[in-house]
Short mmCIF file of C-alpha atoms and ligand atoms in Angstrom, two decimals:
data_model
loop_
_atom_site.label_atom_id
_atom_site.label_comp_id
_atom_site.label_asym_id
_atom_site.label_seq_id
_atom_site.Cartn_x
_atom_site.Cartn_y
_atom_site.Cartn_z
CA UNK A 1 96.44 -4.59 -49.95
CA UNK A 2 93.22 -3.31 -48.60
CA UNK A 3 92.35 -2.58 -44.97
CA UNK A 4 89.96 -5.28 -43.79
CA UNK A 5 88.29 -2.75 -41.48
CA UNK A 6 87.66 0.28 -43.69
CA UNK A 7 88.62 -0.86 -47.15
CA UNK A 8 91.31 1.80 -47.65
CA UNK A 9 94.12 0.88 -50.08
CA UNK A 10 97.14 0.46 -47.78
CA UNK A 11 100.73 0.25 -49.11
CA UNK A 12 102.30 -3.23 -48.96
CA UNK A 13 104.09 -4.17 -45.69
CA UNK A 14 102.45 -1.33 -43.65
CA UNK A 15 101.65 -2.47 -40.12
CA UNK A 16 98.80 -0.02 -39.60
CA UNK A 17 96.08 1.29 -41.89
CA UNK A 18 96.97 4.90 -42.57
CA UNK A 19 93.24 5.77 -42.75
CA UNK A 20 91.71 4.18 -39.64
CA UNK A 21 94.68 2.83 -37.67
CA UNK A 22 93.59 -0.79 -37.90
CA UNK A 23 96.40 -3.34 -37.46
CA UNK A 24 97.24 -5.00 -40.75
CA UNK A 25 97.88 -8.71 -40.52
CA UNK A 26 100.87 -10.13 -42.45
CA UNK A 27 100.12 -12.21 -45.49
CA UNK A 28 100.95 -15.48 -43.73
CA UNK A 29 98.21 -14.98 -41.20
CA UNK A 30 95.64 -13.31 -43.46
CA UNK A 31 95.44 -16.47 -45.60
CA UNK A 32 95.94 -14.44 -48.76
CA UNK A 33 98.67 -15.30 -51.20
CA UNK A 34 100.19 -18.50 -52.61
CA UNK A 35 102.18 -20.46 -50.04
CA UNK A 36 105.85 -21.37 -50.41
CA UNK A 37 105.35 -24.43 -48.28
CA UNK A 38 105.04 -26.55 -51.40
CA UNK A 39 108.89 -26.63 -51.26
CA UNK A 40 108.69 -28.46 -47.88
CA UNK A 41 110.62 -31.82 -47.98
CA UNK A 42 107.40 -33.58 -46.87
CA UNK A 43 106.00 -32.97 -50.38
CA UNK A 44 109.13 -34.36 -52.13
CA UNK A 45 108.81 -37.46 -49.97
CA UNK A 46 105.10 -37.81 -50.67
CA UNK A 47 105.66 -37.54 -54.50
CA UNK A 48 108.57 -40.04 -54.33
CA UNK A 49 106.56 -42.49 -52.28
CA UNK A 50 103.51 -42.30 -54.59
CA UNK A 51 105.80 -42.83 -57.63
CA UNK A 52 107.37 -45.84 -55.88
CA UNK A 53 103.94 -47.28 -55.09
CA UNK A 54 102.77 -47.01 -58.68
CA UNK A 55 106.01 -48.63 -59.84
CA UNK A 56 105.59 -51.55 -57.34
CA UNK A 57 101.91 -51.87 -58.24
CA UNK A 58 102.58 -52.09 -61.96
CA UNK A 59 105.39 -54.61 -61.27
CA UNK A 60 102.88 -56.79 -59.36
CA UNK A 61 100.38 -56.55 -62.23
CA UNK A 62 103.11 -57.51 -64.68
CA UNK A 63 104.09 -60.59 -62.70
CA UNK A 64 100.45 -61.64 -62.42
CA UNK A 65 100.05 -61.31 -66.24
CA UNK A 66 103.18 -63.33 -66.87
CA UNK A 67 101.96 -66.15 -64.60
CA UNK A 68 98.29 -65.97 -65.43
CA UNK A 69 98.51 -66.18 -69.27
CA UNK A 70 100.34 -69.58 -69.36
CA UNK A 71 97.99 -70.96 -66.69
CA UNK A 72 94.95 -69.72 -68.60
CA UNK A 73 96.43 -71.12 -71.89
CA UNK A 74 97.07 -74.53 -70.36
CA UNK A 75 93.71 -74.88 -68.57
CA UNK A 76 91.54 -73.75 -71.44
CA UNK A 77 93.69 -75.08 -74.26
CA UNK A 78 93.15 -71.78 -76.18
CA UNK A 79 96.82 -70.69 -76.00
CA UNK A 80 99.83 -72.83 -76.64
CA UNK A 81 103.07 -72.74 -74.76
CA UNK A 82 105.30 -70.67 -75.24
CA UNK A 83 102.94 -68.23 -77.09
CA UNK A 84 100.94 -67.87 -73.79
CA UNK A 85 104.14 -66.76 -72.08
CA UNK A 86 104.81 -64.18 -74.80
CA UNK A 87 101.31 -62.78 -74.38
CA UNK A 88 101.88 -62.60 -70.61
CA UNK A 89 105.20 -60.79 -71.09
CA UNK A 90 103.56 -58.41 -73.67
CA UNK A 91 100.66 -57.46 -71.44
CA UNK A 92 102.89 -57.32 -68.32
CA UNK A 93 105.34 -54.90 -69.92
CA UNK A 94 102.45 -52.75 -71.05
CA UNK A 95 101.46 -52.25 -67.37
CA UNK A 96 105.10 -51.20 -66.58
CA UNK A 97 105.28 -48.84 -69.56
CA UNK A 98 101.98 -47.14 -68.64
CA UNK A 99 103.16 -46.60 -65.05
CA UNK A 100 106.51 -45.24 -66.28
CA UNK A 101 104.78 -42.79 -68.66
CA UNK A 102 102.59 -41.54 -65.83
CA UNK A 103 105.59 -40.97 -63.60
CA UNK A 104 107.44 -39.26 -66.39
CA UNK A 105 104.46 -37.06 -67.24
CA UNK A 106 104.23 -35.87 -63.68
CA UNK A 107 107.92 -35.06 -63.45
CA UNK A 108 107.74 -32.92 -66.65
CA UNK A 109 104.67 -31.07 -65.56
CA UNK A 110 104.94 -27.31 -64.77
CA UNK A 111 103.42 -25.19 -62.08
CA UNK A 112 100.98 -22.62 -63.46
CA UNK A 113 98.49 -20.04 -62.30
CA UNK A 114 94.94 -19.45 -63.49
CA UNK A 115 91.39 -18.46 -62.72
CA UNK A 116 88.30 -20.62 -62.10
CA UNK A 117 85.93 -19.45 -64.90
CA UNK A 118 83.17 -22.07 -64.90
CA UNK A 119 81.49 -24.41 -62.51
CA UNK A 120 78.39 -26.55 -62.93
CA UNK A 121 76.74 -29.66 -61.64
CA UNK A 122 73.76 -31.50 -62.97
CA UNK A 123 71.91 -34.74 -62.45
CA UNK A 124 72.02 -37.35 -65.12
CA UNK A 125 69.48 -40.21 -65.22
CA UNK A 126 70.36 -43.73 -66.05
CA UNK A 127 67.47 -45.73 -67.40
CA UNK A 128 67.80 -49.30 -66.22
CA UNK A 129 65.53 -52.28 -66.81
CA UNK A 130 63.46 -52.01 -63.65
CA UNK A 131 64.54 -48.88 -61.83
CA UNK A 132 65.79 -45.42 -62.67
CA UNK A 133 69.04 -44.33 -61.31
CA UNK A 134 70.63 -40.87 -61.16
CA UNK A 135 74.07 -39.60 -60.59
CA UNK A 136 75.52 -36.10 -60.36
CA UNK A 137 78.13 -34.74 -62.84
CA UNK A 138 80.47 -32.02 -61.76
CA UNK A 139 82.37 -29.73 -64.06
CA UNK A 140 85.07 -27.26 -63.24
CA UNK A 141 87.02 -25.15 -65.73
CA UNK A 142 90.20 -23.24 -65.01
CA UNK A 143 91.68 -20.75 -67.49
CA UNK A 144 95.47 -20.71 -67.46
CA UNK A 145 97.21 -17.38 -67.38
CA UNK A 146 99.47 -18.43 -70.21
CA UNK A 147 96.58 -19.65 -72.42
CA UNK A 148 94.34 -22.68 -72.60
CA UNK A 149 91.57 -23.97 -70.44
CA UNK A 150 91.77 -26.95 -68.18
CA UNK A 151 88.46 -28.80 -67.82
CA UNK A 152 87.76 -31.22 -65.03
CA UNK A 153 84.73 -33.47 -65.12
CA UNK A 154 83.85 -36.12 -62.59
CA UNK A 155 80.79 -37.72 -61.05
CA UNK A 156 79.07 -38.97 -57.86
CA UNK A 157 81.38 -37.44 -55.20
CA UNK A 158 81.35 -33.62 -55.02
CA UNK A 159 84.92 -33.66 -53.50
CA UNK A 160 86.56 -30.30 -54.30
CA UNK A 161 83.47 -28.93 -56.20
CA UNK A 162 82.26 -26.73 -53.33
CA UNK A 163 85.78 -25.67 -52.40
CA UNK A 164 86.29 -23.52 -55.49
CA UNK A 165 84.28 -20.51 -56.63
CA UNK A 166 84.10 -18.89 -60.07
CA UNK A 167 86.70 -16.06 -60.23
CA UNK A 168 89.01 -17.76 -57.63
CA UNK A 169 92.68 -17.21 -58.48
CA UNK A 170 94.33 -20.63 -58.25
CA UNK A 171 97.74 -22.24 -58.68
CA UNK A 172 98.33 -25.69 -59.98
CA UNK A 173 101.43 -27.18 -58.35
CA UNK A 174 103.35 -29.58 -60.63
CA UNK A 175 102.88 -33.24 -59.73
CA UNK A 176 99.74 -32.72 -57.68
CA UNK A 177 96.04 -33.08 -58.53
CA UNK A 178 95.22 -29.92 -56.68
CA UNK A 179 94.70 -26.12 -57.01
CA UNK A 180 95.86 -23.85 -54.30
CA UNK A 181 93.55 -20.88 -53.82
CA UNK A 182 95.16 -17.43 -53.68
CA UNK A 183 92.54 -16.20 -51.22
CA UNK A 184 91.74 -18.55 -48.42
CA UNK A 185 90.63 -15.86 -46.01
CA UNK A 186 86.90 -16.75 -46.28
CA UNK A 187 87.41 -20.49 -45.83
CA UNK A 188 86.76 -22.67 -42.82
CA UNK A 189 88.41 -25.70 -44.45
CA UNK A 190 91.63 -26.17 -46.44
CA UNK A 191 92.37 -28.99 -48.85
CA UNK A 192 95.62 -30.90 -48.55
CA UNK A 193 97.79 -30.64 -51.68
CA UNK A 194 99.09 -34.13 -51.38
CA UNK A 195 96.18 -36.34 -50.37
CA UNK A 196 93.31 -34.00 -51.16
CA UNK A 197 91.60 -34.47 -47.78
CA UNK A 198 89.96 -31.55 -46.03
CA UNK A 199 91.32 -30.05 -42.90
CA UNK A 200 90.32 -27.27 -40.53
CA UNK A 201 91.76 -24.00 -41.72
CA UNK A 202 93.45 -23.53 -38.32
CA UNK A 203 95.59 -26.61 -38.72
CA UNK A 204 99.14 -26.47 -40.08
CA UNK A 205 99.58 -30.14 -40.98
CA UNK A 206 97.27 -32.47 -42.78
CA UNK A 207 95.73 -34.86 -40.26
CA UNK A 208 95.85 -37.69 -42.76
CA UNK A 209 99.23 -37.50 -44.50
CA UNK A 210 101.15 -34.98 -42.28
CA UNK A 211 102.05 -32.74 -45.20
CA UNK A 212 102.04 -29.04 -44.50
CA UNK A 213 98.78 -27.29 -45.50
CA UNK A 214 99.47 -24.55 -48.06
CA UNK A 215 98.59 -21.33 -46.39
ZN1 ZN B 301 91.46 1.09 -42.34
ZN1 ZN B 302 97.12 -34.84 -46.69
#
């Protein structure tokens, strides 16, 4: 590590800079390094709850499909009974399968480290009939240490766009749509790994979901 006062290369775990005598802060208070708080039970609970919610939500959609198809078939005369019921069951089970695949995918995901290599935003015009509209496109690319590039593209809301800088070392934690920054020492805000809302860097818990902030 380097002395924040004089820049001298100080050995790890030294309490004072051997060049200028400056007190070296420990890695937990200097906001440098990946946090082990991701192992906090609050995150397990958050992941479990969100999986449960997507299972419940897909179940509700399935029930709606099973009820709605026969009603639609009967009222329009376009679908006969019991074919309309089979359609409903088919579409309904599709909702459930999609939700299950998403939950499975998240549980098989791995944690990986990488570097932000590219970041760009641009305005895109939409030509309508009477008025011109514009929206902003955001692109963020992260190169994984073990190969491959993860590209993120979204629009309208900047969200985490301004949070990351090119050359930032980041860690993707499995099951979360989030990158933890290795170096948070220049930040005034910190993003919550679970709900992605921004918090003051001085806080320890996310004000929205109460998960620990990774620092
Ligand atoms: Zn020093
Ligand atoms: Zn949160």
